[in-house]
CSV table of C-alpha atoms in Angstrom, one decimal:
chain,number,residue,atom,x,y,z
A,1,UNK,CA,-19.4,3.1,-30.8
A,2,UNK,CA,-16.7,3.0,-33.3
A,3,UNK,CA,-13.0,2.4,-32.3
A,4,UNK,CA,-9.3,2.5,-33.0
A,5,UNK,CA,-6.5,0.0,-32.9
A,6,UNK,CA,-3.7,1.4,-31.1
A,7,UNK,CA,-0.8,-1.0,-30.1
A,8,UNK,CA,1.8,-0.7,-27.5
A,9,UNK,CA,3.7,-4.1,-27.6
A,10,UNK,CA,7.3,-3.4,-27.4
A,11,UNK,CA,8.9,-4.9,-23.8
A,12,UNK,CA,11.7,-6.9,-25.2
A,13,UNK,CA,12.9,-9.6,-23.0
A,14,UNK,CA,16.7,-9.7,-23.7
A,15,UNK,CA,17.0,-13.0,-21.6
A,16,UNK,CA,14.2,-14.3,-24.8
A,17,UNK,CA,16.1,-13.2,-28.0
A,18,UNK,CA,14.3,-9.9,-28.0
A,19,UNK,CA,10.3,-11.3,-27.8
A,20,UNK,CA,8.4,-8.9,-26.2
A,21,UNK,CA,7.6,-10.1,-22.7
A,22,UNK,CA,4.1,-10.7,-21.6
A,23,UNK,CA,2.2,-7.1,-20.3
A,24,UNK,CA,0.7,-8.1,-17.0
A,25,UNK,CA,-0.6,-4.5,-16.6
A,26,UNK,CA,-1.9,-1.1,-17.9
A,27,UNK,CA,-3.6,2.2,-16.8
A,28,UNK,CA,-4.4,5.8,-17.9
A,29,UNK,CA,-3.3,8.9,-16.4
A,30,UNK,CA,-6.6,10.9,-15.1
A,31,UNK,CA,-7.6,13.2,-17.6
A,32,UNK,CA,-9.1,16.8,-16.1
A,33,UNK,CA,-12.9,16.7,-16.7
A,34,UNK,CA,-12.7,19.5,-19.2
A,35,UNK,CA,-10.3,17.6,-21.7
A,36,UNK,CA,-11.2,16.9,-25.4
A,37,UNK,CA,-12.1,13.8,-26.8
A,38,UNK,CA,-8.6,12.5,-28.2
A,39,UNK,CA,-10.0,12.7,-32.0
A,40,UNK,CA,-10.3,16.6,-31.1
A,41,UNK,CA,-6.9,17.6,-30.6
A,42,UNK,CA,-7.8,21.6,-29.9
A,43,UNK,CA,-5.2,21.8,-27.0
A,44,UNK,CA,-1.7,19.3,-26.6
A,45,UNK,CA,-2.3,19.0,-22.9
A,46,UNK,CA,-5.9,17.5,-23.3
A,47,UNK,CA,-4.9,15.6,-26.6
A,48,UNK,CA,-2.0,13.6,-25.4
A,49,UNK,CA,-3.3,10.7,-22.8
A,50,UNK,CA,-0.5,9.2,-21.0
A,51,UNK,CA,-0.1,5.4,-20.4
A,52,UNK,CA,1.7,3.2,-18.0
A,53,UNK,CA,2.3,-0.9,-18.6
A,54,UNK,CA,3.7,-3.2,-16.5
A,55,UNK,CA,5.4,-6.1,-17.8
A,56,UNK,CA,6.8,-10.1,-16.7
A,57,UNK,CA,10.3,-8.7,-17.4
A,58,UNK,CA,10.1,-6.2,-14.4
A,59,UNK,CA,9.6,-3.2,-16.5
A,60,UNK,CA,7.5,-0.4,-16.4
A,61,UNK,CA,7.2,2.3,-19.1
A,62,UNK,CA,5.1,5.1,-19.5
A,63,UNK,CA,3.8,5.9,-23.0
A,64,UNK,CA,2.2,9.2,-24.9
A,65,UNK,CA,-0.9,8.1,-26.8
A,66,UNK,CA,-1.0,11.1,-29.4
A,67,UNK,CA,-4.3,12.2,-31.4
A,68,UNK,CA,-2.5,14.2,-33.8
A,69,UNK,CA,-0.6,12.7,-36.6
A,70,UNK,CA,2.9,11.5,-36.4
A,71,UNK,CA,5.7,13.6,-37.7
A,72,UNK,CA,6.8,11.8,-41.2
A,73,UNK,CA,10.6,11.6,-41.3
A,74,UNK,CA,12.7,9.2,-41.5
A,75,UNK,CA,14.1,8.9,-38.5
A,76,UNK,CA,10.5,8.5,-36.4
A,77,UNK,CA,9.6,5.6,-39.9
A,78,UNK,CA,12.2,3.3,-38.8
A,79,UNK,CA,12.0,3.7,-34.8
A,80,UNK,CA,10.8,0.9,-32.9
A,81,UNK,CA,9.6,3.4,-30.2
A,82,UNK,CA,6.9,4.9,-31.8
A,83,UNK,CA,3.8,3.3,-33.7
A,84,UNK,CA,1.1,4.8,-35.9
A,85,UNK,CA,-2.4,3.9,-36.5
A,86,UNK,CA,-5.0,5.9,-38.7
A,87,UNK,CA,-3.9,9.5,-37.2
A,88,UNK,CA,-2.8,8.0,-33.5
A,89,UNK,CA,0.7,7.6,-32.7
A,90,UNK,CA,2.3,5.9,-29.9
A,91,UNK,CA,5.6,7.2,-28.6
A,92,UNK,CA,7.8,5.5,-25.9
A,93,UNK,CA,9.1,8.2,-22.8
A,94,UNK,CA,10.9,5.8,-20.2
A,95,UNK,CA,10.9,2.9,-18.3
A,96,UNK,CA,10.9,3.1,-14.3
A,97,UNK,CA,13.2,1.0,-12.3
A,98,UNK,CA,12.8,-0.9,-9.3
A,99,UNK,CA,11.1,-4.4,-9.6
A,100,UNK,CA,13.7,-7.8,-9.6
A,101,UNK,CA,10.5,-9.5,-11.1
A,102,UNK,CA,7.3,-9.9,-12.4
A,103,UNK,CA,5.0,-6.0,-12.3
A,104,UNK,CA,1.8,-7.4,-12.1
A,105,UNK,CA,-0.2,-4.7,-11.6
A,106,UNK,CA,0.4,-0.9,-12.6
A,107,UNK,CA,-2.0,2.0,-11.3
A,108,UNK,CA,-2.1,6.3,-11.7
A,109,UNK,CA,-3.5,7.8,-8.4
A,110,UNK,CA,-7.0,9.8,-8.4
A,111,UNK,CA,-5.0,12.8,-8.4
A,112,UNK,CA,-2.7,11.9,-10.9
A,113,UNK,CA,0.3,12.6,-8.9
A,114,UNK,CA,1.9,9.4,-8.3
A,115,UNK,CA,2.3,5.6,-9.9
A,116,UNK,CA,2.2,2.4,-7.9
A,117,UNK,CA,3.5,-0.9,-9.2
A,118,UNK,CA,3.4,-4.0,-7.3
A,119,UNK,CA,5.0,-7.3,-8.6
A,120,UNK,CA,6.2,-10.5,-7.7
A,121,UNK,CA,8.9,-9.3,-5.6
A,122,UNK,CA,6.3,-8.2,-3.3
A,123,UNK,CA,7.1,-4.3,-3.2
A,124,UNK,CA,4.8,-2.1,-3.7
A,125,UNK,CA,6.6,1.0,-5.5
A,126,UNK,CA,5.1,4.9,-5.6
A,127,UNK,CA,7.1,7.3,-8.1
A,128,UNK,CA,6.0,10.6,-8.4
A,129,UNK,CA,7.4,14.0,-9.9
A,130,UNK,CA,9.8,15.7,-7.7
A,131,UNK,CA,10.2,19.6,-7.7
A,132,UNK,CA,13.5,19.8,-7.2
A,133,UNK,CA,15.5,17.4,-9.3
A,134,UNK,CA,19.4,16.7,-8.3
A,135,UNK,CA,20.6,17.4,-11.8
A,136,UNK,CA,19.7,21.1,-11.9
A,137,UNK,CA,19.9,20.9,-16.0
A,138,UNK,CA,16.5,18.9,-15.6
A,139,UNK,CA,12.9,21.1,-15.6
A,140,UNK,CA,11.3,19.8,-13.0
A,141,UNK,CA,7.9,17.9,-14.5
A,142,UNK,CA,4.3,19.8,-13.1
A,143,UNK,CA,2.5,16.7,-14.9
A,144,UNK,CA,3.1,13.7,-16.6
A,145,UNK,CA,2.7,15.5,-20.0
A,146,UNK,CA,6.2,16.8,-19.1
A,147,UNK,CA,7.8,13.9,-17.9
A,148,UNK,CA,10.6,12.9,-20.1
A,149,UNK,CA,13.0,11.4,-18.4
A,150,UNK,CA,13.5,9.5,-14.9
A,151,UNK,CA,15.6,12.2,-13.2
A,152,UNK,CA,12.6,14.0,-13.0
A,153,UNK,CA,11.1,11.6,-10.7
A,154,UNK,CA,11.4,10.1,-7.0
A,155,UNK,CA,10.9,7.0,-5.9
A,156,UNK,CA,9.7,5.6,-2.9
A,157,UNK,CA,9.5,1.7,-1.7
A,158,UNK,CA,6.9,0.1,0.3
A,159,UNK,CA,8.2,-3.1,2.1
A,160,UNK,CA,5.9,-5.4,4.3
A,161,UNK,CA,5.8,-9.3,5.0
A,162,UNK,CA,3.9,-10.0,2.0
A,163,UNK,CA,4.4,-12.6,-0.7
A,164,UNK,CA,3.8,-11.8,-4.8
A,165,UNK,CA,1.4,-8.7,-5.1
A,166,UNK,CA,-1.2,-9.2,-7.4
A,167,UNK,CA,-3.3,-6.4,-7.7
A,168,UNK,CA,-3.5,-3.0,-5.9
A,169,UNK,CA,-6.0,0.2,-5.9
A,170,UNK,CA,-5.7,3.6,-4.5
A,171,UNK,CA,-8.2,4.8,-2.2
A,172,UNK,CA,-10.2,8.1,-3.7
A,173,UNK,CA,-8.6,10.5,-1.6
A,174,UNK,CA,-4.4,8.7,-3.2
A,175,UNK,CA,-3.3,8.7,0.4
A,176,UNK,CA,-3.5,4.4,1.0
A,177,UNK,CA,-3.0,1.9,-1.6
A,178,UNK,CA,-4.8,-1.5,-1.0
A,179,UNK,CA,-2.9,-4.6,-2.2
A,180,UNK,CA,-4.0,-8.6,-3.0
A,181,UNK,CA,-1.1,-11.1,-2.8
A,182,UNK,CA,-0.8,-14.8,-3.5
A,183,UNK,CA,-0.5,-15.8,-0.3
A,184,UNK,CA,-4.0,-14.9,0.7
A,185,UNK,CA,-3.7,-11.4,2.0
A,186,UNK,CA,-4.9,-7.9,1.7
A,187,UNK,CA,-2.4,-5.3,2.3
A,188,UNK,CA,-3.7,-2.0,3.1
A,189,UNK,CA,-1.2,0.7,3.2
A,190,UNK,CA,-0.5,4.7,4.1
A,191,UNK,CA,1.5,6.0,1.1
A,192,UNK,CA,2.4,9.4,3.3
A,193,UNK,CA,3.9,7.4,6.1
A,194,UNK,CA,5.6,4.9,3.9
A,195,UNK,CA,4.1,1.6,5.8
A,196,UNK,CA,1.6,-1.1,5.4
A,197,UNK,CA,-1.0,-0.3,8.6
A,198,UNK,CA,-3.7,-3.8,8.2
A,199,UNK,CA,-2.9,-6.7,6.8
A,200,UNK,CA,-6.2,-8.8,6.5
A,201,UNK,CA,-5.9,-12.8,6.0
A,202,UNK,CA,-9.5,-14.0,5.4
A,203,UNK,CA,-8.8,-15.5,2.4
A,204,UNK,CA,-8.2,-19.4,1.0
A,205,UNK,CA,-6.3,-18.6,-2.1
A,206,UNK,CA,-4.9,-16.4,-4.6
A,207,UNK,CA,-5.8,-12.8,-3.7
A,208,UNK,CA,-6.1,-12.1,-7.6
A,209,UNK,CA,-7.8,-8.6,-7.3
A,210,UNK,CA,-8.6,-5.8,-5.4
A,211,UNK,CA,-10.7,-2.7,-6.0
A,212,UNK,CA,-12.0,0.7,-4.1
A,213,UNK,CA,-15.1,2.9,-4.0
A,214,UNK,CA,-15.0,5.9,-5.5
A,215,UNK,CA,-16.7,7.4,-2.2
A,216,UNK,CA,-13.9,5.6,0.0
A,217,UNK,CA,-16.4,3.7,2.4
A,218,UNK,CA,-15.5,0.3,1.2
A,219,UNK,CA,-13.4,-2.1,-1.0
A,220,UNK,CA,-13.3,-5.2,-2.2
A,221,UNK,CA,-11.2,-8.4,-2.6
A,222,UNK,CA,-12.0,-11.4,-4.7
A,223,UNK,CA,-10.1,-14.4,-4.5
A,224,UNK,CA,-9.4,-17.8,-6.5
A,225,UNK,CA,-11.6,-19.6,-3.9
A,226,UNK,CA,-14.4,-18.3,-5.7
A,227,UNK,CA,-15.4,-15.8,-3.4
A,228,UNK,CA,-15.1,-12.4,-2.8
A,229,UNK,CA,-15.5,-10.0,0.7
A,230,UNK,CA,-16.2,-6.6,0.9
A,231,UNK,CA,-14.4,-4.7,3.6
A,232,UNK,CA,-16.4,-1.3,5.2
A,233,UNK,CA,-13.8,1.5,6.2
A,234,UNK,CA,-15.7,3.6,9.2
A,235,UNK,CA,-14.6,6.9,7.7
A,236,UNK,CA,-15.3,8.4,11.6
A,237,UNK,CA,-12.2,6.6,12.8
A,238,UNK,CA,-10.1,7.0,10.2
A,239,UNK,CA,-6.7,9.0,11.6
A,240,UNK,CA,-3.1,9.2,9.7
A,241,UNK,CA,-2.2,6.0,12.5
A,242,UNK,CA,-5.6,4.4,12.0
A,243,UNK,CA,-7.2,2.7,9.4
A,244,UNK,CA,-10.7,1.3,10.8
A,245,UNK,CA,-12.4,-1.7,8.6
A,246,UNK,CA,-15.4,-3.9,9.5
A,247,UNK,CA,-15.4,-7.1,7.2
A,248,UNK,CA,-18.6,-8.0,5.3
A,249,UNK,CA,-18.8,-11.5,3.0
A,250,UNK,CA,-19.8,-12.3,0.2
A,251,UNK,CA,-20.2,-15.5,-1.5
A,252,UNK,CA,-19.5,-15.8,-5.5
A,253,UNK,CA,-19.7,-19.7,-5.6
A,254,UNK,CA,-20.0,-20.1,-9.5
A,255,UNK,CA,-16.3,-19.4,-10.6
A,256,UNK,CA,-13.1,-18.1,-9.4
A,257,UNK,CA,-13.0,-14.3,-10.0
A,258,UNK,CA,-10.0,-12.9,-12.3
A,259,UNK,CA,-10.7,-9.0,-11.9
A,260,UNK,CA,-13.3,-6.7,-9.9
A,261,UNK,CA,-13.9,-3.0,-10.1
A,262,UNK,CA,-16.1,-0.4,-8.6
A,263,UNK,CA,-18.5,1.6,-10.7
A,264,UNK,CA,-18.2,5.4,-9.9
C-alpha cells in the first residue's frame, strides 16, 4: 500500500505567539459506499473527503481534502489556508464555536448529519446543517460538501454533571452519543432529547476512551486503570426514555489503554 503525505497543522494559538496548538482530535465525514477512491476524481462530490480536528485551543475546523490539483494563482500560493501535496490540496472552510477549553475528541455521526465535540469544559456539543438558515442570503447546506460557512449550521449543547470529556462515540443508528470523562465515568446520552439518560461509574481512573459496535448491542470503555468493560445494550428494551445496559468486565492487566475501537 502506497501513501500520501497530506498535512493539516494550522490551529494558531494567539495566547502562544501564533504556534499551532496541539490537535487532540480528527475524523472523516462518511463517504457513500459508491464513492471513488480520492486518486479518481470522476465526480467533486465523491472526490472531496471532508475533515474535522479538534484542537487544545478550543477550536474546531472542518477541512476539504481535495484529489484534484490546486488552482495555481497567486493568491491560493501565499494563503496559509490551503496546502498542497503531490496533486492533494488542503483547504480550510470554518471553525465551530462553542468550547471555553480543550476539544478533546471530534466525531461525524453514521449518517453524516451531525458533529459532536466534547472537551475539557465537559460539554458535549452536536452541530448539524439547518434547512432554514436566519440569514435568508445563505443556501442552506444538504451535505457537508456545501458547508461554507457557520450560518449554515445549528448548534445544540449537551450539559450533564460530568467532568473533562475525553472521548465519545455515536451509536450506529446517530441517535445517542457515549462519552468517557476524567473523572471515571461513562456518559451515555439521547442526542434527540437533548439529555444524558445513564451515567455509569465503574471505573478507577481516567476514562480515556470509548467505542461502539457497529451492530449497536454493545460498547466499550477502557480506562487508565488498565482495564477495560464492555457494556451489553438489551436492544428489546430500548425506548426514546430508556436506555437498557447489562455490564460485562474485562480485565486488560498489562498496560493502561490509550484508544479502543470496534471492528465493523
Amino acid at each position: 500500500m502506497r501513501t500520501k503525505l497530506c498535512q493539516i497543522n494550522w490551529h494558531p494559538s494567539e495566547r502562544d505567539g501564533g504556534k499551532n496548538a496541539p490537535i487532540m482530535a480528527t475524523d472523516f465525514a462518511p463517504v457513500p459506499h459508491h464513492a471513488t477512491r480520492p486518486s479518481i476524481p470522476s465526480d467533486p462530490s465523491t472526490a472531496v473527503r471532508i475533515v474535522a480536528t479538534a484542537s487544545q485551543d478550543g477550536t474546531v475546523r472542518l477541512w476539504k481534502l481535495n484529489a484534484a490539483p490546486a488552482p495555481t494563482t497567486a493568491s491560493s500560493s501565499s494563503s496559509s489556508s490551503s496546502s498542497t501535496t503531490d496533486g492533494f490540496h488542503v483547504d480550510y472552510v470554518l471553525d465551530f464555536e462553542g468550547h471555553q477549553m480543550s476539544v478533546n475528541a471530534v466525531r461525524f455521526s453514521p449518517n453524516g448529519e451531525c458533529i459532536a465535540t466534547g472537551g475539557d469544559d465537559g460539554y458535549v456539543i452536536v452541530w448539524y446543517m439547518t434547512t432554514q438558515p436566519m440569514d435568508t442570503s445563505i443556501k442552506a447546506a444538504t451535505s457537508w460538501h456545501e458547508v461554507e460557512t457557520p450560518r449554515q449550521l445549528q448548534r445544540v449543547i449537551l450539559r450533564g454533571k460530568l467532568s473533562e470529556i475525553c472521548d465519545l462515540s455515536w451509536t450506529h443508528d446517530s441517535k445517542y452519543i457515549v462519552t468517557g470523562s476524567v473523572d471515571g465515568t461513562v456518559g451515555v446520552w439521547d442526542v434527540n432529547a437533548s439529555k444524558l439518560c445513564h451515567q455509569l461509574k465503574d471505573h478507577k481512573g481516567f476514562v480515556q476512551g470509548v467505542a461502539t459496535d457497529p451492530r449497536g448491542e454493545y460498547f466499550t470503555s477502557q480506562c487508565a486503570s488498565r482495564t477495560c468493560r464492555i457494556h451489553k445494550v438489551d436492544m428489546t428494551k430500548v425506548t426514546p426514555s430508556h436506555f437498557y445496559i447489562r455490564h460485562l468486565y474485562v480485565p486488560v492487566g498489562l498496560a493502561a489503554c490509550s484508544s479502543i475501537f470496534w471492528w465493523s
